[in-house]
Amino acid sequence: MTAAAGRDGPVAQRLARAALTRIVEPGDELVGAWLRDAGPVDVLAMVRGSGKPPPSVGAARWAGYRLRAERLDPQADLAAAEAAGARFLCPGEPEWPQQLDDLGDARPVGLWVRGRPSLRIWALKSVAVVGARACTEYGAHVAATLGAGLAEAGWTVVSGGAYGVDGAVHRGALAGGGATIGVLACGVDVAYPRGHTELLGRIAEQGLLVAELPPGAHPTRSRFVLRNRVIAALTRGTVVVEAQYRSGSLVTARRAQQLGRVAMGVPGAVTSGLSAGVHELLRGGAELVTDTAEVVELIGSIGELAPERRGPVVARDLLDPTATRVLDALPARASADVPRIARDAGTGYDEALARLCELQSLGFVERHGERWQLPSSPGGPTGTPRGGP
């Protein structure tokens, strides 16, 4: 097989790639290698011709290619896509997201895209959020919150359009008027799952639907798994919200790691099987995230840091170290004189007495003659220990 010598124009190459999406399953690295060496026109001619198959392909696989090649009408597919408000993108075209080239020979032959925005521009600042189809209320809430928060922060939210976490994250992004992309395992004109017909229509109207398969193509189990590599490659990082040990969401996150993207997981209850896969992913080197700010810190620009996490500031936190030591030196349920308090606090007598007077004015301690104690009533400052130091 010889490489094309430049005789094939862009129209012929588009038609050839569109035709090949009818022949080739997503992620077919064998055909990807042929395309790299010879180009789409020669590859299509080879598959449709009467010559012998290349030695790299088995007889059964070659027969499958040839069977699918018998009924090709790429012009009809392009017309059907246009009627559905879709278009066909080829590698190297201005709208093609170059990060997909990181997939090597598993790169899509082409992409069918439904929606008005530019896929390349939207994908430049995108993050995937994926997870269990049969998610819990917790998972749906987290996914919707992340979808809305990331969209509000200016990120394109990418998911697979499925039930559960995917649907929740798409709805969250749409509710805030944000950008979202659904990567499908079927044609962009096919409403799958049927229960998401309205949602997929909203995504096509407000965002983008993307597929490797031509118009009218229906999903299969293997196509769901294979489309996950596109989600991983298209985005800067992948967040998993709830996933069992055997989950396509984990496939997406692990492929993201292989591609040098950031893999992230939202922790859940250790008693939940739907969080077991996420926890295993976290043990395998993924980053733990709990909200939008932490996701953006990992995949955003330098300086986009999540706020520091800390508990509420109480009055005791404002004391200086010496005053704190003196306060800690008082018994929990008894009184003490100044010499004992000074000894236990590691200070001199005068320093201890001065700090005790300061603490008394702030309401932390009480004085009874020559002895000092913690307040006997519950009206002391917030942060005063009641059950022991």
mmCIF file of C-alpha atoms in Angstrom:
data_model
loop_
_atom_site.group_PDB
_atom_site.id
_atom_site.type_symbol
_atom_site.label_atom_id
_atom_site.label_comp_id
_atom_site.label_asym_id
_atom_site.label_seq_id
_atom_site.Cartn_x
_atom_site.Cartn_y
_atom_site.Cartn_z
ATOM 1 C CA MET A 1 0.000 0.000 0.000
ATOM 2 C CA THR A 2 1.539 3.315 -1.118
ATOM 3 C CA ALA A 3 0.924 6.722 0.364
ATOM 4 C CA ALA A 4 -1.318 9.144 -1.490
ATOM 5 C CA ALA A 5 0.761 11.459 -3.675
ATOM 6 C CA GLY A 6 -1.276 14.616 -3.161
ATOM 7 C CA ARG A 7 -3.801 13.845 -5.932
ATOM 8 C CA ASP A 8 -6.728 13.749 -3.496
ATOM 9 C CA GLY A 9 -8.421 17.050 -2.753
ATOM 10 C CA PRO A 10 -10.145 17.956 0.511
ATOM 11 C CA VAL A 11 -13.624 17.074 -0.809
ATOM 12 C CA ALA A 12 -12.536 13.552 -1.755
ATOM 13 C CA GLN A 13 -10.828 13.101 1.602
ATOM 14 C CA ARG A 14 -13.936 14.266 3.482
ATOM 15 C CA LEU A 15 -16.124 11.839 1.565
ATOM 16 C CA ALA A 16 -13.663 9.020 2.196
ATOM 17 C CA ARG A 17 -13.497 9.696 5.933
ATOM 18 C CA ALA A 18 -17.272 9.992 6.166
ATOM 19 C CA ALA A 19 -17.566 6.637 4.383
ATOM 20 C CA LEU A 20 -15.011 5.045 6.712
ATOM 21 C CA THR A 21 -17.089 5.974 9.773
ATOM 22 C CA ARG A 22 -19.653 3.506 8.359
ATOM 23 C CA ILE A 23 -17.017 0.789 8.025
ATOM 24 C CA VAL A 24 -14.760 1.219 11.046
ATOM 25 C CA GLU A 25 -15.627 0.809 14.705
ATOM 26 C CA PRO A 26 -14.448 3.676 16.956
ATOM 27 C CA GLY A 27 -10.852 3.367 18.095
ATOM 28 C CA ASP A 28 -9.781 0.869 15.403
ATOM 29 C CA GLU A 29 -5.990 1.235 15.610
ATOM 30 C CA LEU A 30 -5.354 -0.997 12.619
ATOM 31 C CA VAL A 31 -7.282 1.309 10.279
ATOM 32 C CA GLY A 32 -5.745 4.265 12.116
ATOM 33 C CA ALA A 33 -2.303 3.014 11.120
ATOM 34 C CA TRP A 34 -3.452 2.613 7.502
ATOM 35 C CA LEU A 35 -4.763 6.181 7.510
ATOM 36 C CA ARG A 36 -1.459 7.442 8.888
ATOM 37 C CA ASP A 37 0.491 5.687 6.142
ATOM 38 C CA ALA A 38 -1.798 6.091 3.120
ATOM 39 C CA GLY A 39 -4.613 8.574 3.716
ATOM 40 C CA PRO A 40 -8.382 8.067 3.658
ATOM 41 C CA VAL A 41 -8.921 7.865 -0.130
ATOM 42 C CA ASP A 42 -6.437 5.027 -0.592
ATOM 43 C CA VAL A 43 -7.680 3.181 2.506
ATOM 44 C CA LEU A 44 -11.290 3.326 1.287
ATOM 45 C CA ALA A 45 -10.232 2.193 -2.189
ATOM 46 C CA MET A 46 -8.320 -0.717 -0.700
ATOM 47 C CA VAL A 47 -11.274 -1.877 1.410
ATOM 48 C CA ARG A 48 -13.710 -1.595 -1.512
ATOM 49 C CA GLY A 49 -11.337 -3.110 -4.078
ATOM 50 C CA SER A 50 -10.863 -6.699 -5.130
ATOM 51 C CA GLY A 51 -7.239 -7.029 -4.113
ATOM 52 C CA LYS A 52 -5.818 -9.176 -1.350
ATOM 53 C CA PRO A 53 -6.055 -7.875 2.234
ATOM 54 C CA PRO A 54 -2.915 -6.523 3.905
ATOM 55 C CA PRO A 55 -1.075 -9.139 5.983
ATOM 56 C CA SER A 56 -1.807 -7.157 9.162
ATOM 57 C CA VAL A 57 -5.560 -7.974 9.121
ATOM 58 C CA GLY A 58 -7.245 -11.312 9.776
ATOM 59 C CA ALA A 59 -9.674 -12.869 7.335
ATOM 60 C CA ALA A 60 -12.753 -12.431 9.547
ATOM 61 C CA ARG A 61 -11.983 -8.795 10.259
ATOM 62 C CA TRP A 62 -11.331 -8.080 6.593
ATOM 63 C CA ALA A 63 -14.604 -9.735 5.659
ATOM 64 C CA GLY A 64 -16.379 -7.451 8.111
ATOM 65 C CA TYR A 65 -14.840 -4.360 6.546
ATOM 66 C CA ARG A 66 -15.770 -5.531 3.064
ATOM 67 C CA LEU A 67 -19.360 -6.348 4.054
ATOM 68 C CA ARG A 68 -19.910 -2.876 5.477
ATOM 69 C CA ALA A 69 -18.266 -1.305 2.435
ATOM 70 C CA GLU A 70 -20.853 -2.789 0.086
ATOM 71 C CA ARG A 71 -23.511 -0.191 0.929
ATOM 72 C CA LEU A 72 -21.842 3.165 1.329
ATOM 73 C CA ASP A 73 -23.346 6.541 0.523
ATOM 74 C CA PRO A 74 -21.283 9.192 2.304
ATOM 75 C CA GLN A 75 -23.045 12.000 0.466
ATOM 76 C CA ALA A 76 -26.373 10.778 1.857
ATOM 77 C CA ASP A 77 -24.846 10.665 5.350
ATOM 78 C CA LEU A 78 -23.577 14.211 5.002
ATOM 79 C CA ALA A 79 -27.012 15.339 3.782
ATOM 80 C CA ALA A 80 -28.711 13.577 6.711
ATOM 81 C CA ALA A 81 -26.321 15.264 9.114
ATOM 82 C CA GLU A 82 -27.029 18.665 7.600
ATOM 83 C CA ALA A 83 -30.779 18.055 7.887
ATOM 84 C CA ALA A 84 -30.280 17.318 11.608
ATOM 85 C CA GLY A 85 -28.237 20.496 12.112
ATOM 86 C CA ALA A 86 -24.943 18.591 12.198
ATOM 87 C CA ARG A 87 -21.649 18.683 10.321
ATOM 88 C CA PHE A 88 -18.678 16.399 9.756
ATOM 89 C CA LEU A 89 -15.176 17.307 10.986
ATOM 90 C CA CYS A 90 -11.918 15.815 9.739
ATOM 91 C CA PRO A 91 -8.501 15.839 11.438
ATOM 92 C CA GLY A 92 -6.507 18.879 10.427
ATOM 93 C CA GLU A 93 -9.518 21.107 9.764
ATOM 94 C CA PRO A 94 -9.742 24.439 11.643
ATOM 95 C CA GLU A 95 -12.459 23.207 14.031
ATOM 96 C CA TRP A 96 -10.712 19.906 14.832
ATOM 97 C CA PRO A 97 -9.547 19.709 18.502
ATOM 98 C CA GLN A 98 -5.850 18.925 18.193
ATOM 99 C CA GLN A 99 -5.724 17.275 21.627
ATOM 100 C CA LEU A 100 -7.536 14.301 20.072
ATOM 101 C CA ASP A 101 -4.353 13.610 18.105
ATOM 102 C CA ASP A 102 -2.837 12.403 21.402
ATOM 103 C CA LEU A 103 -4.815 9.188 20.836
ATOM 104 C CA GLY A 104 -2.408 8.239 18.057
ATOM 105 C CA ASP A 105 -3.759 5.525 15.777
ATOM 106 C CA ALA A 106 -6.884 5.341 17.978
ATOM 107 C CA ARG A 107 -7.785 8.899 16.960
ATOM 108 C CA PRO A 108 -11.283 9.221 15.494
ATOM 109 C CA VAL A 109 -11.507 8.896 11.716
ATOM 110 C CA GLY A 110 -13.727 11.978 11.900
ATOM 111 C CA LEU A 111 -16.381 13.508 14.135
ATOM 112 C CA TRP A 112 -20.043 14.225 13.522
ATOM 113 C CA VAL A 113 -20.951 17.381 15.456
ATOM 114 C CA ARG A 114 -24.407 18.770 16.116
ATOM 115 C CA GLY A 115 -24.713 22.314 17.442
ATOM 116 C CA ARG A 116 -23.560 25.802 16.544
ATOM 117 C CA PRO A 117 -20.463 26.488 18.715
ATOM 118 C CA SER A 118 -16.923 25.650 17.623
ATOM 119 C CA LEU A 119 -15.837 22.298 19.051
ATOM 120 C CA ARG A 120 -12.168 23.303 19.010
ATOM 121 C CA ILE A 121 -12.780 26.529 20.940
ATOM 122 C CA TRP A 122 -15.101 24.946 23.488
ATOM 123 C CA ALA A 123 -12.750 22.013 24.075
ATOM 124 C CA LEU A 124 -9.790 24.277 24.864
ATOM 125 C CA LYS A 125 -11.164 24.885 28.366
ATOM 126 C CA SER A 126 -13.157 21.776 29.110
ATOM 127 C CA VAL A 127 -13.476 19.208 31.902
ATOM 128 C CA ALA A 128 -15.266 15.866 31.927
ATOM 129 C CA VAL A 129 -17.601 14.821 34.735
ATOM 130 C CA VAL A 130 -18.735 11.202 34.544
ATOM 131 C CA GLY A 131 -20.116 8.564 36.864
ATOM 132 C CA ALA A 132 -22.652 5.878 37.644
ATOM 133 C CA ARG A 133 -25.867 5.550 35.700
ATOM 134 C CA ALA A 134 -27.722 4.204 38.740
ATOM 135 C CA CYS A 135 -26.361 6.951 40.984
ATOM 136 C CA THR A 136 -27.650 7.888 44.423
ATOM 137 C CA GLU A 137 -29.279 11.195 45.334
ATOM 138 C CA TYR A 138 -25.883 12.227 46.706
ATOM 139 C CA GLY A 139 -24.202 11.485 43.375
ATOM 140 C CA ALA A 140 -26.846 13.345 41.384
ATOM 141 C CA HIS A 141 -26.588 16.357 43.704
ATOM 142 C CA VAL A 142 -22.787 16.475 43.508
ATOM 143 C CA ALA A 143 -22.829 16.089 39.711
ATOM 144 C CA ALA A 144 -25.425 18.818 39.193
ATOM 145 C CA THR A 145 -23.572 21.147 41.560
ATOM 146 C CA LEU A 146 -20.267 20.553 39.766
ATOM 147 C CA GLY A 147 -21.905 21.042 36.374
ATOM 148 C CA ALA A 148 -23.433 24.359 37.396
ATOM 149 C CA GLY A 149 -20.317 25.558 39.224
ATOM 150 C CA LEU A 150 -17.887 24.694 36.432
ATOM 151 C CA ALA A 151 -20.136 26.277 33.809
ATOM 152 C CA GLU A 152 -20.448 29.416 35.910
ATOM 153 C CA ALA A 153 -16.650 29.509 36.212
ATOM 154 C CA GLY A 154 -16.347 29.542 32.416
ATOM 155 C CA TRP A 155 -15.583 25.853 31.804
ATOM 156 C CA THR A 156 -17.155 23.617 29.185
ATOM 157 C CA VAL A 157 -18.611 20.552 30.922
ATOM 158 C CA VAL A 158 -18.268 17.299 28.966
ATOM 159 C CA SER A 159 -20.115 14.056 29.689
ATOM 160 C CA GLY A 160 -21.750 11.128 27.936
ATOM 161 C CA GLY A 161 -25.451 12.018 27.922
ATOM 162 C CA ALA A 162 -26.398 8.844 29.846
ATOM 163 C CA TYR A 163 -28.729 8.415 32.793
ATOM 164 C CA GLY A 164 -27.490 9.179 36.307
ATOM 165 C CA VAL A 165 -24.402 11.318 36.797
ATOM 166 C CA ASP A 166 -24.071 12.242 33.096
ATOM 167 C CA GLY A 167 -27.598 13.608 32.909
ATOM 168 C CA ALA A 168 -27.257 15.458 36.195
ATOM 169 C CA VAL A 169 -24.050 17.229 35.187
ATOM 170 C CA HIS A 170 -25.472 18.236 31.788
ATOM 171 C CA ARG A 171 -28.592 19.622 33.468
ATOM 172 C CA GLY A 172 -26.505 21.515 36.003
ATOM 173 C CA ALA A 173 -24.507 23.197 33.239
ATOM 174 C CA LEU A 174 -27.602 23.990 31.183
ATOM 175 C CA ALA A 175 -29.469 25.417 34.174
ATOM 176 C CA GLY A 176 -26.807 28.073 34.565
ATOM 177 C CA GLY A 177 -26.772 28.899 30.855
ATOM 178 C CA GLY A 178 -23.314 27.320 30.578
ATOM 179 C CA ALA A 179 -21.476 25.330 27.914
ATOM 180 C CA THR A 180 -21.819 21.549 27.782
ATOM 181 C CA ILE A 181 -20.839 18.815 25.317
ATOM 182 C CA GLY A 182 -22.380 15.359 25.082
ATOM 183 C CA VAL A 183 -20.110 12.698 23.571
ATOM 184 C CA LEU A 184 -22.376 9.927 22.260
ATOM 185 C CA ALA A 185 -21.952 6.248 21.404
ATOM 186 C CA CYS A 186 -24.481 6.563 18.575
ATOM 187 C CA GLY A 187 -25.321 9.003 15.798
ATOM 188 C CA VAL A 188 -25.872 12.635 16.778
ATOM 189 C CA ASP A 189 -29.405 12.388 15.381
ATOM 190 C CA VAL A 190 -30.310 9.392 17.569
ATOM 191 C CA ALA A 191 -31.941 10.061 20.943
ATOM 192 C CA TYR A 192 -30.323 7.528 23.244
ATOM 193 C CA PRO A 193 -31.311 6.858 25.909
ATOM 194 C CA ARG A 194 -34.920 7.532 24.917
ATOM 195 C CA GLY A 195 -35.640 9.054 28.302
ATOM 196 C CA HIS A 196 -33.110 11.791 27.518
ATOM 197 C CA THR A 197 -34.698 12.876 24.244
ATOM 198 C CA GLU A 198 -35.555 16.308 25.627
ATOM 199 C CA LEU A 199 -32.184 16.702 27.385
ATOM 200 C CA LEU A 200 -30.195 15.775 24.275
ATOM 201 C CA GLY A 201 -32.280 18.233 22.275
ATOM 202 C CA ARG A 202 -31.437 20.980 24.760
ATOM 203 C CA ILE A 203 -27.736 20.105 24.586
ATOM 204 C CA ALA A 204 -27.837 20.291 20.771
ATOM 205 C CA GLU A 205 -29.609 23.643 20.959
ATOM 206 C CA GLN A 206 -27.463 25.226 23.668
ATOM 207 C CA GLY A 207 -24.242 23.230 23.376
ATOM 208 C CA LEU A 208 -22.793 20.416 21.268
ATOM 209 C CA LEU A 209 -23.401 16.728 20.600
ATOM 210 C CA VAL A 210 -20.380 14.811 19.284
ATOM 211 C CA ALA A 211 -20.115 11.276 17.868
ATOM 212 C CA GLU A 212 -17.722 9.156 15.840
ATOM 213 C CA LEU A 213 -20.579 7.161 14.347
ATOM 214 C CA PRO A 214 -22.562 8.421 11.329
ATOM 215 C CA PRO A 215 -26.205 9.539 11.372
ATOM 216 C CA GLY A 216 -28.670 6.821 12.332
ATOM 217 C CA ALA A 217 -26.051 4.586 14.017
ATOM 218 C CA HIS A 218 -27.156 2.927 17.227
ATOM 219 C CA PRO A 219 -25.066 2.245 20.336
ATOM 220 C CA THR A 220 -23.558 -1.065 21.452
ATOM 221 C CA ARG A 221 -21.847 -2.027 24.685
ATOM 222 C CA SER A 222 -18.376 -1.781 23.151
ATOM 223 C CA ARG A 223 -19.105 1.615 21.611
ATOM 224 C CA PHE A 224 -19.885 3.061 25.043
ATOM 225 C CA VAL A 225 -16.478 1.945 26.289
ATOM 226 C CA LEU A 226 -14.657 3.179 23.188
ATOM 227 C CA ARG A 227 -16.232 6.641 23.207
ATOM 228 C CA ASN A 228 -14.761 7.167 26.680
ATOM 229 C CA ARG A 229 -11.318 7.654 25.168
ATOM 230 C CA VAL A 230 -12.674 10.678 23.256
ATOM 231 C CA ILE A 231 -14.049 12.186 26.467
ATOM 232 C CA ALA A 232 -10.668 11.674 28.163
ATOM 233 C CA ALA A 233 -8.623 13.121 25.294
ATOM 234 C CA LEU A 234 -10.929 16.054 24.566
ATOM 235 C CA THR A 235 -10.723 17.527 28.091
ATOM 236 C CA ARG A 236 -8.079 18.781 30.502
ATOM 237 C CA GLY A 237 -9.231 16.422 33.224
ATOM 238 C CA THR A 238 -11.889 13.903 34.224
ATOM 239 C CA VAL A 239 -13.898 13.906 37.464
ATOM 240 C CA VAL A 240 -15.600 10.673 38.536
ATOM 241 C CA VAL A 241 -18.689 10.963 40.755
ATOM 242 C CA GLU A 242 -19.733 7.512 42.020
ATOM 243 C CA ALA A 243 -18.565 4.393 40.210
ATOM 244 C CA GLN A 244 -18.470 0.700 40.983
ATOM 245 C CA TYR A 245 -15.332 -1.369 40.490
ATOM 246 C CA ARG A 246 -16.416 -2.324 36.944
ATOM 247 C CA SER A 247 -17.408 1.009 35.485
ATOM 248 C CA GLY A 248 -16.885 2.783 32.194
ATOM 249 C CA SER A 249 -16.289 5.964 34.166
ATOM 250 C CA LEU A 250 -13.117 4.450 35.611
ATOM 251 C CA VAL A 251 -12.024 3.576 32.070
ATOM 252 C CA THR A 252 -12.383 7.256 31.165
ATOM 253 C CA ALA A 253 -10.390 8.425 34.180
ATOM 254 C CA ARG A 254 -7.600 5.895 33.670
ATOM 255 C CA ARG A 255 -7.352 6.789 29.997
ATOM 256 C CA ALA A 256 -7.104 10.428 31.064
ATOM 257 C CA GLN A 257 -4.158 9.493 33.289
ATOM 258 C CA GLN A 258 -2.468 7.644 30.418
ATOM 259 C CA LEU A 259 -2.877 10.723 28.227
ATOM 260 C CA GLY A 260 -1.315 13.017 30.832
ATOM 261 C CA ARG A 261 -4.613 14.596 31.858
ATOM 262 C CA VAL A 262 -5.765 15.040 35.452
ATOM 263 C CA ALA A 263 -7.931 12.270 36.898
ATOM 264 C CA MET A 264 -10.085 13.267 39.873
ATOM 265 C CA GLY A 265 -12.598 11.539 42.114
ATOM 266 C CA VAL A 266 -15.300 12.678 44.521
ATOM 267 C CA PRO A 267 -15.259 10.512 47.665
ATOM 268 C CA GLY A 268 -18.405 8.913 49.029
ATOM 269 C CA ALA A 269 -19.503 6.652 51.844
ATOM 270 C CA VAL A 270 -17.137 3.716 52.428
ATOM 271 C CA THR A 271 -20.223 1.513 52.845
ATOM 272 C CA SER A 272 -21.493 2.336 49.338
ATOM 273 C CA GLY A 273 -20.617 0.042 46.442
ATOM 274 C CA LEU A 274 -21.156 3.017 44.130
ATOM 275 C CA SER A 275 -18.180 4.755 45.725
ATOM 276 C CA ALA A 276 -15.886 1.719 45.813
ATOM 277 C CA GLY A 277 -14.549 2.318 42.300
ATOM 278 C CA VAL A 278 -13.894 5.992 42.999
ATOM 279 C CA HIS A 279 -11.978 5.160 46.162
ATOM 280 C CA GLU A 280 -9.897 2.607 44.262
ATOM 281 C CA LEU A 281 -9.175 5.286 41.638
ATOM 282 C CA LEU A 282 -8.057 7.674 44.377
ATOM 283 C CA ARG A 283 -5.736 5.026 45.800
ATOM 284 C CA GLY A 284 -4.289 4.653 42.313
ATOM 285 C CA GLY A 285 -3.088 8.241 42.119
ATOM 286 C CA ALA A 286 -6.158 10.263 41.159
ATOM 287 C CA GLU A 287 -6.760 13.581 42.915
ATOM 288 C CA LEU A 288 -9.475 13.930 45.550
ATOM 289 C CA VAL A 289 -11.896 16.806 44.893
ATOM 290 C CA THR A 290 -15.050 17.933 46.664
ATOM 291 C CA ASP A 291 -16.175 21.062 44.824
ATOM 292 C CA THR A 292 -15.727 23.279 41.781
ATOM 293 C CA ALA A 293 -12.874 25.316 43.250
ATOM 294 C CA GLU A 294 -10.755 22.215 43.861
ATOM 295 C CA VAL A 295 -11.349 20.967 40.310
ATOM 296 C CA VAL A 296 -10.396 24.328 38.816
ATOM 297 C CA GLU A 297 -7.263 24.496 40.980
ATOM 298 C CA LEU A 298 -6.048 21.235 39.416
ATOM 299 C CA ILE A 299 -6.863 21.939 35.760
ATOM 300 C CA GLY A 300 -6.941 25.743 35.578
ATOM 301 C CA SER A 301 -4.274 28.375 35.178
ATOM 302 C CA ILE A 302 -1.536 29.079 37.696
ATOM 303 C CA GLY A 303 -2.963 31.047 40.608
ATOM 304 C CA GLU A 304 -6.520 29.657 40.394
ATOM 305 C CA LEU A 305 -6.313 28.250 43.900
ATOM 306 C CA ALA A 306 -9.133 26.803 45.947
ATOM 307 C CA PRO A 307 -9.820 28.703 49.196
ATOM 308 C CA GLU A 308 -8.050 27.468 52.306
ATOM 309 C CA ARG A 309 -10.211 25.040 54.249
ATOM 310 C CA ARG A 310 -10.511 25.733 57.968
ATOM 311 C CA GLY A 311 -13.092 25.614 60.718
ATOM 312 C CA PRO A 312 -14.759 28.669 62.263
ATOM 313 C CA VAL A 313 -12.603 31.077 64.273
ATOM 314 C CA VAL A 314 -13.564 31.093 67.985
ATOM 315 C CA ALA A 315 -12.529 33.539 70.695
ATOM 316 C CA ARG A 316 -9.879 31.155 72.066
ATOM 317 C CA ASP A 317 -8.091 31.196 68.674
ATOM 318 C CA LEU A 318 -7.349 34.912 69.148
ATOM 319 C CA LEU A 319 -5.368 34.466 72.377
ATOM 320 C CA ASP A 320 -1.591 34.685 72.214
ATOM 321 C CA PRO A 321 0.401 31.515 72.972
ATOM 322 C CA THR A 322 1.269 32.462 76.559
ATOM 323 C CA ALA A 323 -2.325 33.257 77.470
ATOM 324 C CA THR A 324 -3.395 29.968 75.904
ATOM 325 C CA ARG A 325 -0.871 28.028 78.012
ATOM 326 C CA VAL A 326 -2.078 29.760 81.170
ATOM 327 C CA LEU A 327 -5.689 28.947 80.295
ATOM 328 C CA ASP A 328 -4.783 25.329 79.616
ATOM 329 C CA ALA A 329 -3.068 25.117 83.011
ATOM 330 C CA LEU A 330 -6.337 25.628 84.907
ATOM 331 C CA PRO A 331 -7.985 22.406 86.139
ATOM 332 C CA ALA A 332 -11.171 21.409 84.359
ATOM 333 C CA ARG A 333 -13.351 21.085 87.487
ATOM 334 C CA ALA A 334 -11.383 22.702 90.303
ATOM 335 C CA SER A 335 -9.568 25.913 91.198
ATOM 336 C CA ALA A 336 -5.843 26.595 91.557
ATOM 337 C CA ASP A 337 -3.613 29.291 92.954
ATOM 338 C CA VAL A 338 -1.207 31.383 90.890
ATOM 339 C CA PRO A 339 1.995 29.457 91.821
ATOM 340 C CA ARG A 340 0.508 26.156 90.598
ATOM 341 C CA ILE A 341 -0.855 27.735 87.418
ATOM 342 C CA ALA A 342 2.512 29.392 86.694
ATOM 343 C CA ARG A 343 4.325 26.094 87.223
ATOM 344 C CA ASP A 344 1.969 24.116 84.977
ATOM 345 C CA ALA A 345 2.034 26.822 82.309
ATOM 346 C CA GLY A 346 5.815 27.143 82.375
ATOM 347 C CA THR A 347 5.779 30.895 83.123
ATOM 348 C CA GLY A 348 6.875 33.180 85.971
ATOM 349 C CA TYR A 349 4.491 34.201 88.754
ATOM 350 C CA ASP A 350 4.030 37.795 87.529
ATOM 351 C CA GLU A 351 3.464 36.673 83.908
ATOM 352 C CA ALA A 352 0.874 34.117 85.017
ATOM 353 C CA LEU A 353 -0.966 36.655 87.174
ATOM 354 C CA ALA A 354 -1.018 39.218 84.364
ATOM 355 C CA ARG A 355 -2.387 36.677 81.931
ATOM 356 C CA LEU A 356 -5.006 35.508 84.422
ATOM 357 C CA CYS A 357 -6.236 39.075 84.873
ATOM 358 C CA GLU A 358 -6.398 39.442 81.091
ATOM 359 C CA LEU A 359 -8.317 36.188 80.764
ATOM 360 C CA GLN A 360 -10.682 37.299 83.533
ATOM 361 C CA SER A 361 -11.506 40.520 81.671
ATOM 362 C CA LEU A 362 -12.296 38.468 78.575
ATOM 363 C CA GLY A 363 -14.546 36.099 80.497
ATOM 364 C CA PHE A 364 -12.367 33.005 80.180
ATOM 365 C CA VAL A 365 -11.679 32.570 83.938
ATOM 366 C CA GLU A 366 -13.114 33.544 87.339
ATOM 367 C CA ARG A 367 -11.275 34.652 90.480
ATOM 368 C CA HIS A 368 -12.305 33.537 93.945
ATOM 369 C CA GLY A 369 -9.933 35.110 96.472
ATOM 370 C CA GLU A 370 -6.471 33.789 95.752
ATOM 371 C CA ARG A 371 -7.710 30.990 93.513
ATOM 372 C CA TRP A 372 -8.673 30.884 89.864
ATOM 373 C CA GLN A 373 -10.993 28.605 87.931
ATOM 374 C CA LEU A 374 -12.876 28.213 84.670
ATOM 375 C CA PRO A 375 -16.328 29.831 84.613
ATOM 376 C CA SER A 376 -18.917 27.780 86.492
ATOM 377 C CA SER A 377 -21.752 29.065 84.235
ATOM 378 C CA PRO A 378 -22.059 28.302 80.478
ATOM 379 C CA GLY A 379 -21.804 31.941 79.517
ATOM 380 C CA GLY A 380 -18.048 32.079 78.870
ATOM 381 C CA PRO A 381 -16.503 32.861 75.464
ATOM 382 C CA THR A 382 -16.898 30.387 72.653
ATOM 383 C CA GLY A 383 -14.035 27.928 72.656
ATOM 384 C CA THR A 384 -13.628 27.689 76.480
ATOM 385 C CA PRO A 385 -13.230 24.004 77.388
ATOM 386 C CA ARG A 386 -15.958 22.580 79.601
ATOM 387 C CA GLY A 387 -14.960 18.966 79.962
ATOM 388 C CA GLY A 388 -11.218 19.194 80.408
ATOM 389 C CA PRO A 389 -8.264 20.765 78.597
#
